[in-house]
Short mmCIF file of N, CA and C in Angstrom, two decimals:
data_model
loop_
_atom_site.label_atom_id
_atom_site.label_comp_id
_atom_site.label_asym_id
_atom_site.label_seq_id
_atom_site.Cartn_x
_atom_site.Cartn_y
_atom_site.Cartn_z
N UNK A 3 118.67 70.24 107.94
CA UNK A 3 117.45 70.52 108.68
C UNK A 3 117.42 71.96 109.18
N UNK A 4 118.59 72.46 109.65
CA UNK A 4 118.63 73.81 110.20
C UNK A 4 118.31 74.89 109.16
N UNK A 5 118.80 74.77 107.91
CA UNK A 5 118.43 75.80 106.93
C UNK A 5 116.92 75.86 106.68
N UNK A 6 116.26 74.71 106.67
CA UNK A 6 114.82 74.72 106.47
C UNK A 6 114.10 75.39 107.64
N UNK A 7 114.59 75.15 108.85
CA UNK A 7 113.98 75.76 110.04
C UNK A 7 114.16 77.28 110.00
N UNK A 8 115.37 77.72 109.65
CA UNK A 8 115.62 79.17 109.59
C UNK A 8 114.78 79.80 108.50
N UNK A 9 114.74 79.17 107.32
CA UNK A 9 113.93 79.70 106.23
C UNK A 9 112.45 79.72 106.61
N UNK A 10 112.00 78.67 107.28
CA UNK A 10 110.60 78.62 107.73
C UNK A 10 110.29 79.72 108.72
N UNK A 11 111.24 79.98 109.64
CA UNK A 11 111.03 81.08 110.59
C UNK A 11 110.86 82.39 109.85
N UNK A 12 111.77 82.67 108.91
CA UNK A 12 111.68 83.94 108.18
C UNK A 12 110.39 84.01 107.37
N UNK A 13 110.00 82.91 106.76
CA UNK A 13 108.78 82.92 105.95
C UNK A 13 107.56 83.21 106.83
N UNK A 14 107.46 82.53 107.95
CA UNK A 14 106.31 82.74 108.85
C UNK A 14 106.35 84.14 109.45
N UNK A 15 107.53 84.59 109.85
CA UNK A 15 107.64 85.93 110.44
C UNK A 15 107.29 87.01 109.43
N UNK A 16 107.73 86.86 108.19
CA UNK A 16 107.44 87.86 107.17
C UNK A 16 105.94 87.91 106.88
N UNK A 17 105.32 86.75 106.77
CA UNK A 17 103.86 86.74 106.53
C UNK A 17 103.12 87.34 107.72
N UNK A 18 103.52 86.97 108.93
CA UNK A 18 102.87 87.50 110.13
C UNK A 18 103.02 89.01 110.25
N UNK A 19 104.23 89.50 109.99
CA UNK A 19 104.44 90.95 110.07
C UNK A 19 103.70 91.68 108.96
N UNK A 20 103.59 91.06 107.80
CA UNK A 20 102.82 91.68 106.72
C UNK A 20 101.36 91.85 107.12
N UNK A 21 100.83 90.83 107.79
CA UNK A 21 99.45 90.94 108.28
C UNK A 21 99.32 92.04 109.33
N UNK A 22 100.32 92.14 110.19
CA UNK A 22 100.28 93.20 111.20
C UNK A 22 100.35 94.59 110.55
N UNK A 23 101.11 94.71 109.48
CA UNK A 23 101.23 96.01 108.80
C UNK A 23 99.87 96.45 108.26
N UNK A 24 99.14 95.55 107.67
CA UNK A 24 97.87 95.95 107.04
C UNK A 24 96.69 95.94 108.00
N UNK A 25 96.85 95.36 109.19
CA UNK A 25 95.71 95.30 110.10
C UNK A 25 95.78 96.30 111.24
N UNK A 26 96.89 96.98 111.44
CA UNK A 26 96.99 97.93 112.55
C UNK A 26 96.15 99.16 112.25
N UNK A 27 95.50 99.66 113.26
CA UNK A 27 94.67 100.85 113.11
C UNK A 27 95.52 102.13 113.07
N UNK A 28 96.55 102.15 113.87
CA UNK A 28 97.44 103.32 113.91
C UNK A 28 98.48 103.19 112.81
N UNK A 29 98.55 104.16 111.88
CA UNK A 29 99.50 104.05 110.77
C UNK A 29 100.96 104.07 111.21
N UNK A 30 101.25 104.74 112.30
CA UNK A 30 102.63 104.75 112.79
C UNK A 30 103.03 103.35 113.26
N UNK A 31 102.11 102.66 113.90
CA UNK A 31 102.39 101.28 114.31
C UNK A 31 102.61 100.40 113.08
N UNK A 32 101.83 100.64 112.04
CA UNK A 32 102.02 99.87 110.80
C UNK A 32 103.41 100.11 110.22
N UNK A 33 103.85 101.35 110.25
CA UNK A 33 105.18 101.66 109.72
C UNK A 33 106.26 100.97 110.57
N UNK A 34 106.07 100.94 111.87
CA UNK A 34 107.07 100.28 112.71
C UNK A 34 107.11 98.77 112.46
N UNK A 35 105.94 98.17 112.26
CA UNK A 35 105.93 96.76 111.89
C UNK A 35 106.58 96.54 110.53
N UNK A 36 106.38 97.51 109.63
CA UNK A 36 107.00 97.41 108.31
C UNK A 36 108.52 97.49 108.42
N UNK A 37 109.01 98.30 109.35
CA UNK A 37 110.45 98.39 109.57
C UNK A 37 111.00 97.03 110.01
N UNK A 38 110.33 96.40 110.95
CA UNK A 38 110.75 95.07 111.39
C UNK A 38 110.65 94.06 110.25
N UNK A 39 109.62 94.21 109.42
CA UNK A 39 109.46 93.34 108.26
C UNK A 39 110.63 93.50 107.29
N UNK A 40 111.05 94.74 107.05
CA UNK A 40 112.18 94.96 106.14
C UNK A 40 113.46 94.36 106.69
N UNK A 41 113.66 94.42 108.00
CA UNK A 41 114.86 93.81 108.57
C UNK A 41 114.82 92.28 108.41
N UNK A 42 113.64 91.69 108.55
CA UNK A 42 113.55 90.24 108.35
C UNK A 42 113.79 89.87 106.89
N UNK A 43 113.30 90.68 105.98
CA UNK A 43 113.55 90.41 104.57
C UNK A 43 115.04 90.53 104.27
N UNK A 44 115.70 91.52 104.86
CA UNK A 44 117.15 91.65 104.67
C UNK A 44 117.89 90.44 105.24
N UNK A 45 117.43 89.97 106.39
CA UNK A 45 118.06 88.77 106.97
C UNK A 45 117.83 87.55 106.08
N UNK A 46 116.68 87.48 105.45
CA UNK A 46 116.42 86.38 104.52
C UNK A 46 117.35 86.48 103.32
N UNK A 47 117.61 87.70 102.85
CA UNK A 47 118.58 87.87 101.76
C UNK A 47 119.97 87.42 102.20
N UNK A 48 120.35 87.76 103.42
CA UNK A 48 121.64 87.30 103.93
C UNK A 48 121.69 85.78 103.99
N UNK A 49 120.60 85.19 104.40
CA UNK A 49 120.52 83.72 104.47
C UNK A 49 120.68 83.11 103.08
N UNK A 50 120.23 83.81 102.05
CA UNK A 50 120.34 83.31 100.68
C UNK A 50 121.63 83.77 99.98
N UNK A 51 122.60 84.27 100.75
CA UNK A 51 123.90 84.72 100.23
C UNK A 51 123.78 85.89 99.27
N UNK A 52 122.82 86.77 99.48
CA UNK A 52 122.67 87.96 98.65
C UNK A 52 122.94 89.17 99.54
N UNK A 53 124.21 89.37 99.86
CA UNK A 53 124.58 90.43 100.80
C UNK A 53 124.26 91.82 100.26
N UNK A 54 124.48 92.01 98.96
CA UNK A 54 124.22 93.32 98.36
C UNK A 54 122.74 93.67 98.47
N UNK A 55 121.87 92.72 98.16
CA UNK A 55 120.43 92.98 98.27
C UNK A 55 120.03 93.27 99.71
N UNK A 56 120.65 92.58 100.66
CA UNK A 56 120.35 92.84 102.07
C UNK A 56 120.74 94.26 102.45
N UNK A 57 121.92 94.69 101.99
CA UNK A 57 122.35 96.06 102.30
C UNK A 57 121.43 97.09 101.64
N UNK A 58 121.06 96.83 100.40
CA UNK A 58 120.16 97.74 99.70
C UNK A 58 118.80 97.76 100.37
N UNK A 59 118.34 96.61 100.84
CA UNK A 59 117.05 96.52 101.54
C UNK A 59 117.05 97.41 102.76
N UNK A 60 118.12 97.37 103.52
CA UNK A 60 118.20 98.18 104.73
C UNK A 60 118.35 99.66 104.39
N UNK A 61 119.26 99.97 103.46
CA UNK A 61 119.55 101.38 103.18
C UNK A 61 118.36 102.06 102.50
N UNK A 62 117.84 101.45 101.45
CA UNK A 62 116.79 102.12 100.66
C UNK A 62 115.42 101.97 101.31
N UNK A 63 115.02 100.73 101.57
CA UNK A 63 113.65 100.53 102.06
C UNK A 63 113.51 100.95 103.53
N UNK A 64 114.35 100.40 104.39
CA UNK A 64 114.21 100.71 105.81
C UNK A 64 114.68 102.12 106.12
N UNK A 65 115.67 102.59 105.38
CA UNK A 65 116.21 103.91 105.67
C UNK A 65 115.49 105.04 104.99
N UNK A 66 115.27 104.93 103.70
CA UNK A 66 114.75 106.06 102.94
C UNK A 66 113.24 106.01 102.75
N UNK A 67 112.75 104.94 102.20
CA UNK A 67 111.33 104.89 101.85
C UNK A 67 110.46 104.87 103.10
N UNK A 68 110.88 104.14 104.11
CA UNK A 68 110.08 104.08 105.33
C UNK A 68 110.04 105.43 106.04
N UNK A 69 111.14 106.15 106.01
CA UNK A 69 111.14 107.50 106.58
C UNK A 69 110.21 108.40 105.78
N UNK A 70 110.20 108.23 104.46
CA UNK A 70 109.28 109.00 103.63
C UNK A 70 107.83 108.68 104.00
N UNK A 71 107.51 107.41 104.20
CA UNK A 71 106.16 107.02 104.64
C UNK A 71 105.81 107.71 105.96
N UNK A 72 106.76 107.68 106.87
CA UNK A 72 106.51 108.26 108.19
C UNK A 72 106.25 109.77 108.09
N UNK A 73 107.02 110.46 107.25
CA UNK A 73 106.79 111.89 107.06
C UNK A 73 105.42 112.14 106.44
N UNK A 74 105.03 111.36 105.47
CA UNK A 74 103.72 111.53 104.83
C UNK A 74 102.61 111.29 105.83
N UNK A 75 102.75 110.27 106.65
CA UNK A 75 101.73 109.99 107.67
C UNK A 75 101.63 111.15 108.65
N UNK A 76 102.75 111.68 109.03
CA UNK A 76 102.72 112.80 109.97
C UNK A 76 102.16 114.06 109.32
N UNK A 77 102.44 114.26 108.04
CA UNK A 77 101.92 115.44 107.35
C UNK A 77 100.42 115.36 107.12
N UNK A 78 99.91 114.17 106.88
CA UNK A 78 98.49 114.03 106.58
C UNK A 78 97.61 114.10 107.81
N UNK A 79 98.15 113.94 108.99
CA UNK A 79 97.39 114.01 110.24
C UNK A 79 96.18 113.08 110.19
N UNK A 80 96.40 111.81 110.38
CA UNK A 80 95.38 110.79 110.21
C UNK A 80 94.62 110.45 111.48
N UNK A 81 94.47 111.40 112.38
CA UNK A 81 93.76 111.12 113.63
C UNK A 81 92.31 110.73 113.38
N UNK A 82 91.64 111.41 112.44
CA UNK A 82 90.24 111.08 112.15
C UNK A 82 90.13 109.71 111.49
N UNK A 83 91.12 109.36 110.70
CA UNK A 83 91.10 108.05 110.05
C UNK A 83 91.21 106.92 111.06
N UNK A 84 91.93 107.17 112.14
CA UNK A 84 92.07 106.15 113.17
C UNK A 84 90.74 105.87 113.86
N UNK A 85 89.95 106.90 114.04
CA UNK A 85 88.68 106.75 114.76
C UNK A 85 87.57 106.20 113.88
N UNK A 86 87.70 106.31 112.58
CA UNK A 86 86.65 105.84 111.67
C UNK A 86 86.56 104.32 111.71
N UNK A 87 85.37 103.84 111.70
CA UNK A 87 85.14 102.39 111.75
C UNK A 87 84.69 101.93 110.36
N UNK A 88 85.64 101.83 109.47
CA UNK A 88 85.33 101.40 108.13
C UNK A 88 85.65 99.92 107.96
N UNK A 89 84.97 99.31 107.08
CA UNK A 89 85.18 97.92 106.69
C UNK A 89 85.01 96.94 107.85
N UNK A 90 84.47 97.37 108.97
CA UNK A 90 84.32 96.47 110.11
C UNK A 90 83.28 95.41 109.81
N UNK A 91 82.20 95.80 109.15
CA UNK A 91 81.14 94.84 108.85
C UNK A 91 81.47 93.94 107.68
N UNK A 92 82.52 94.23 106.98
CA UNK A 92 82.86 93.45 105.79
C UNK A 92 83.92 92.39 106.05
N UNK A 93 84.28 92.16 107.30
CA UNK A 93 85.35 91.19 107.56
C UNK A 93 84.98 89.77 107.16
N UNK A 94 83.71 89.32 107.25
CA UNK A 94 83.44 87.96 106.76
C UNK A 94 83.69 87.82 105.26
N UNK A 95 83.34 88.86 104.50
CA UNK A 95 83.61 88.83 103.06
C UNK A 95 85.11 88.80 102.80
N UNK A 96 85.86 89.60 103.51
CA UNK A 96 87.31 89.60 103.37
C UNK A 96 87.91 88.24 103.73
N UNK A 97 87.37 87.64 104.78
CA UNK A 97 87.86 86.32 105.19
C UNK A 97 87.58 85.28 104.11
N UNK A 98 86.40 85.35 103.49
CA UNK A 98 86.07 84.41 102.41
C UNK A 98 86.98 84.61 101.21
N UNK A 99 87.24 85.86 100.86
CA UNK A 99 88.14 86.15 99.73
C UNK A 99 89.54 85.62 100.04
N UNK A 100 90.02 85.85 101.26
CA UNK A 100 91.34 85.35 101.64
C UNK A 100 91.39 83.84 101.60
N UNK A 101 90.32 83.19 102.06
CA UNK A 101 90.24 81.72 102.03
C UNK A 101 90.26 81.21 100.60
N UNK A 102 89.52 81.90 99.71
CA UNK A 102 89.50 81.50 98.30
C UNK A 102 90.88 81.66 97.67
N UNK A 103 91.55 82.77 98.00
CA UNK A 103 92.90 82.98 97.47
C UNK A 103 93.86 81.91 97.98
N UNK A 104 93.73 81.55 99.25
CA UNK A 104 94.58 80.51 99.82
C UNK A 104 94.33 79.18 99.13
N UNK A 105 93.08 78.88 98.83
CA UNK A 105 92.73 77.65 98.12
C UNK A 105 93.34 77.65 96.72
N UNK A 106 93.23 78.76 96.03
CA UNK A 106 93.80 78.86 94.68
C UNK A 106 95.32 78.72 94.73
N UNK A 107 95.94 79.32 95.74
CA UNK A 107 97.39 79.18 95.89
C UNK A 107 97.78 77.74 96.19
N UNK A 108 96.98 77.07 97.01
CA UNK A 108 97.25 75.68 97.33
C UNK A 108 97.15 74.79 96.11
N UNK A 109 96.13 75.02 95.30
CA UNK A 109 95.97 74.24 94.07
C UNK A 109 97.10 74.55 93.10
N UNK A 110 97.47 75.82 93.02
CA UNK A 110 98.55 76.21 92.11
C UNK A 110 99.88 75.64 92.56
N UNK A 111 100.10 75.54 93.86
CA UNK A 111 101.37 75.02 94.37
C UNK A 111 101.56 73.56 93.99
N UNK A 112 100.47 72.81 93.90
CA UNK A 112 100.59 71.40 93.51
C UNK A 112 101.03 71.27 92.07
N UNK A 113 100.63 72.23 91.24
CA UNK A 113 100.98 72.17 89.82
C UNK A 113 102.34 72.79 89.54
N UNK A 114 103.01 73.24 90.58
CA UNK A 114 104.30 73.91 90.41
C UNK A 114 105.36 72.89 90.03
N UNK A 115 106.04 73.18 88.96
CA UNK A 115 107.15 72.32 88.55
C UNK A 115 108.39 73.18 88.44
N UNK A 116 109.50 72.55 88.62
CA UNK A 116 110.76 73.29 88.55
C UNK A 116 111.11 73.53 87.09
N UNK A 117 111.35 74.77 86.76
CA UNK A 117 111.68 75.13 85.39
C UNK A 117 113.16 74.92 85.11
N UNK A 118 113.52 75.12 83.88
CA UNK A 118 114.94 74.96 83.56
C UNK A 118 115.76 76.07 84.20
N UNK A 119 117.00 75.75 84.51
CA UNK A 119 117.84 76.77 85.13
C UNK A 119 118.23 77.80 84.07
N UNK A 120 118.29 79.04 84.50
CA UNK A 120 118.61 80.13 83.58
C UNK A 120 120.10 80.33 83.44
N UNK A 121 120.45 81.43 82.85
CA UNK A 121 121.87 81.70 82.64
C UNK A 121 122.53 82.27 83.88
N UNK A 122 121.71 82.72 84.84
CA UNK A 122 122.27 83.33 86.05
C UNK A 122 122.33 82.30 87.17
N UNK A 123 123.21 81.35 87.03
CA UNK A 123 123.38 80.33 88.05
C UNK A 123 124.24 80.89 89.18
N UNK A 124 124.39 80.10 90.23
CA UNK A 124 125.19 80.54 91.37
C UNK A 124 126.64 80.75 90.96
N UNK A 125 127.14 79.88 90.10
CA UNK A 125 128.52 80.03 89.63
C UNK A 125 128.69 81.31 88.80
N UNK A 126 127.68 81.62 87.96
CA UNK A 126 127.76 82.85 87.14
C UNK A 126 127.72 84.09 88.02
N UNK A 127 126.90 84.03 89.06
CA UNK A 127 126.81 85.17 89.97
C UNK A 127 128.12 85.35 90.73
N UNK A 128 128.71 84.25 91.19
CA UNK A 128 129.98 84.34 91.91
C UNK A 128 131.10 84.82 91.00
N UNK A 129 131.07 84.40 89.73
CA UNK A 129 132.12 84.79 88.78
C UNK A 129 132.04 86.27 88.45
N UNK A 130 130.82 86.75 88.19
CA UNK A 130 130.64 88.15 87.80
C UNK A 130 130.58 89.08 88.99
N UNK A 131 129.96 88.62 90.06
CA UNK A 131 129.77 89.47 91.23
C UNK A 131 128.33 89.97 91.28
N UNK A 132 127.81 90.09 92.50
CA UNK A 132 126.42 90.49 92.67
C UNK A 132 126.12 91.86 92.07
N UNK A 133 126.94 92.81 92.43
CA UNK A 133 126.66 94.20 92.03
C UNK A 133 126.79 94.36 90.53
N UNK A 134 127.83 93.81 89.94
CA UNK A 134 128.01 93.92 88.49
C UNK A 134 126.85 93.27 87.74
N UNK A 135 126.45 92.09 88.21
CA UNK A 135 125.38 91.38 87.52
C UNK A 135 124.04 92.10 87.65
N UNK A 136 123.75 92.62 88.83
CA UNK A 136 122.49 93.36 89.00
C UNK A 136 122.48 94.61 88.12
N UNK A 137 123.59 95.34 88.11
CA UNK A 137 123.67 96.53 87.27
C UNK A 137 123.56 96.20 85.80
N UNK A 138 124.22 95.14 85.41
CA UNK A 138 124.18 94.73 84.00
C UNK A 138 122.77 94.35 83.57
N UNK A 139 122.09 93.56 84.37
CA UNK A 139 120.73 93.13 84.02
C UNK A 139 119.75 94.28 84.13
N UNK A 140 119.91 95.11 85.16
CA UNK A 140 118.97 96.20 85.38
C UNK A 140 119.04 97.23 84.26
N UNK A 141 120.22 97.54 83.79
CA UNK A 141 120.35 98.59 82.77
C UNK A 141 120.39 98.07 81.34
N UNK A 142 120.18 96.77 81.16
CA UNK A 142 120.08 96.26 79.78
C UNK A 142 118.71 95.61 79.57
N UNK A 143 118.46 94.50 80.25
CA UNK A 143 117.22 93.75 80.02
C UNK A 143 116.00 94.42 80.64
N UNK A 144 116.18 95.05 81.79
CA UNK A 144 115.03 95.61 82.52
C UNK A 144 115.09 97.13 82.61
N UNK A 145 115.62 97.77 81.60
CA UNK A 145 115.74 99.23 81.63
C UNK A 145 114.37 99.90 81.59
N UNK A 146 113.47 99.43 80.73
CA UNK A 146 112.16 100.06 80.63
C UNK A 146 111.34 99.91 81.91
N UNK A 147 111.20 98.70 82.51
CA UNK A 147 110.48 98.63 83.80
C UNK A 147 111.14 99.46 84.90
N UNK A 148 112.47 99.55 84.86
CA UNK A 148 113.17 100.36 85.85
C UNK A 148 112.79 101.83 85.70
N UNK A 149 112.73 102.31 84.47
CA UNK A 149 112.35 103.71 84.24
C UNK A 149 110.89 103.95 84.58
N UNK A 150 110.02 102.99 84.28
CA UNK A 150 108.61 103.12 84.63
C UNK A 150 108.44 103.20 86.15
N UNK A 151 109.17 102.37 86.87
CA UNK A 151 109.12 102.42 88.34
C UNK A 151 109.60 103.76 88.86
N UNK A 152 110.60 104.33 88.20
CA UNK A 152 111.10 105.65 88.61
C UNK A 152 110.03 106.72 88.42
N UNK A 153 109.32 106.66 87.30
CA UNK A 153 108.27 107.64 87.05
C UNK A 153 107.12 107.47 88.04
N UNK A 154 106.76 106.22 88.34
CA UNK A 154 105.68 105.97 89.31
C UNK A 154 106.07 106.52 90.68
N UNK A 155 107.30 106.31 91.09
CA UNK A 155 107.75 106.86 92.38
C UNK A 155 107.74 108.38 92.37
N UNK A 156 108.12 108.98 91.26
CA UNK A 156 108.10 110.44 91.16
C UNK A 156 106.67 110.97 91.26
N UNK A 157 105.74 110.29 90.61
CA UNK A 157 104.33 110.70 90.70
C UNK A 157 103.82 110.56 92.13
N UNK A 158 104.23 109.50 92.81
CA UNK A 158 103.81 109.31 94.20
C UNK A 158 104.35 110.41 95.09
N UNK A 159 105.57 110.81 94.86
CA UNK A 159 106.16 111.90 95.66
C UNK A 159 105.42 113.21 95.41
N UNK A 160 105.14 113.48 94.14
CA UNK A 160 104.41 114.72 93.81
C UNK A 160 103.00 114.67 94.43
N UNK A 161 102.35 113.52 94.36
CA UNK A 161 101.03 113.38 94.98
C UNK A 161 101.07 113.61 96.48
N UNK A 162 102.09 113.09 97.14
CA UNK A 162 102.21 113.29 98.59
C UNK A 162 102.42 114.75 98.92
N UNK A 163 103.21 115.44 98.11
CA UNK A 163 103.45 116.87 98.35
C UNK A 163 102.16 117.65 98.14
N UNK A 164 101.41 117.31 97.09
CA UNK A 164 100.15 118.02 96.82
C UNK A 164 99.15 117.77 97.95
N UNK A 165 99.07 116.52 98.43
CA UNK A 165 98.15 116.21 99.53
C UNK A 165 98.55 116.93 100.82
N UNK A 166 99.84 117.04 101.05
CA UNK A 166 100.30 117.65 102.29
C UNK A 166 100.28 119.17 102.26
N UNK A 167 100.19 119.73 101.07
CA UNK A 167 100.23 121.18 100.94
C UNK A 167 98.94 121.79 101.49
N UNK A 168 99.10 122.77 102.35
CA UNK A 168 97.95 123.47 102.89
C UNK A 168 97.70 124.73 102.08
N UNK A 169 96.44 125.08 101.95
CA UNK A 169 96.12 126.29 101.20
C UNK A 169 96.46 127.51 102.06
N UNK A 170 97.12 128.43 101.43
CA UNK A 170 97.49 129.66 102.12
C UNK A 170 96.40 130.71 101.88
N UNK A 171 96.02 131.37 102.92
CA UNK A 171 95.03 132.44 102.78
C UNK A 171 95.74 133.74 102.44
N UNK A 172 95.22 134.48 101.44
CA UNK A 172 95.88 135.73 101.07
C UNK A 172 95.63 136.83 102.07
#
């Protein structure tokens, strides 16, 4: 019973914090909620015996990427964006879309069946080790998506630098 309660807490907390991230008006507050969200996700990884993923979650996402977000937010100076009242009149439409998505998810969840177990069972992971198995799968089976994600991140960094760059007057 206790594992279900702990998992339920993390699931509800993660969903709640995700909503807070996207609904806060101040982007710095959103980033701080995102930091708390990343810590909860890392704790969920620890709960699922994935210590390496929890450490990576904290080091990369909470440490590096979130700091990058914070720098971009500070460089863009979003004070005018905070005062703008956009999408305020569209909240009923957004609520209906969210309700429709929830309905579709509910219907889909009923049709969910457990698939066959793959080759990466708990025993296989324990035998090989988390880090070895992740590296092996990442650099063999998922090499192309990994490289595509790297290029997308590089483009995002270049875009942030271009947006933050101020024109110099001669």
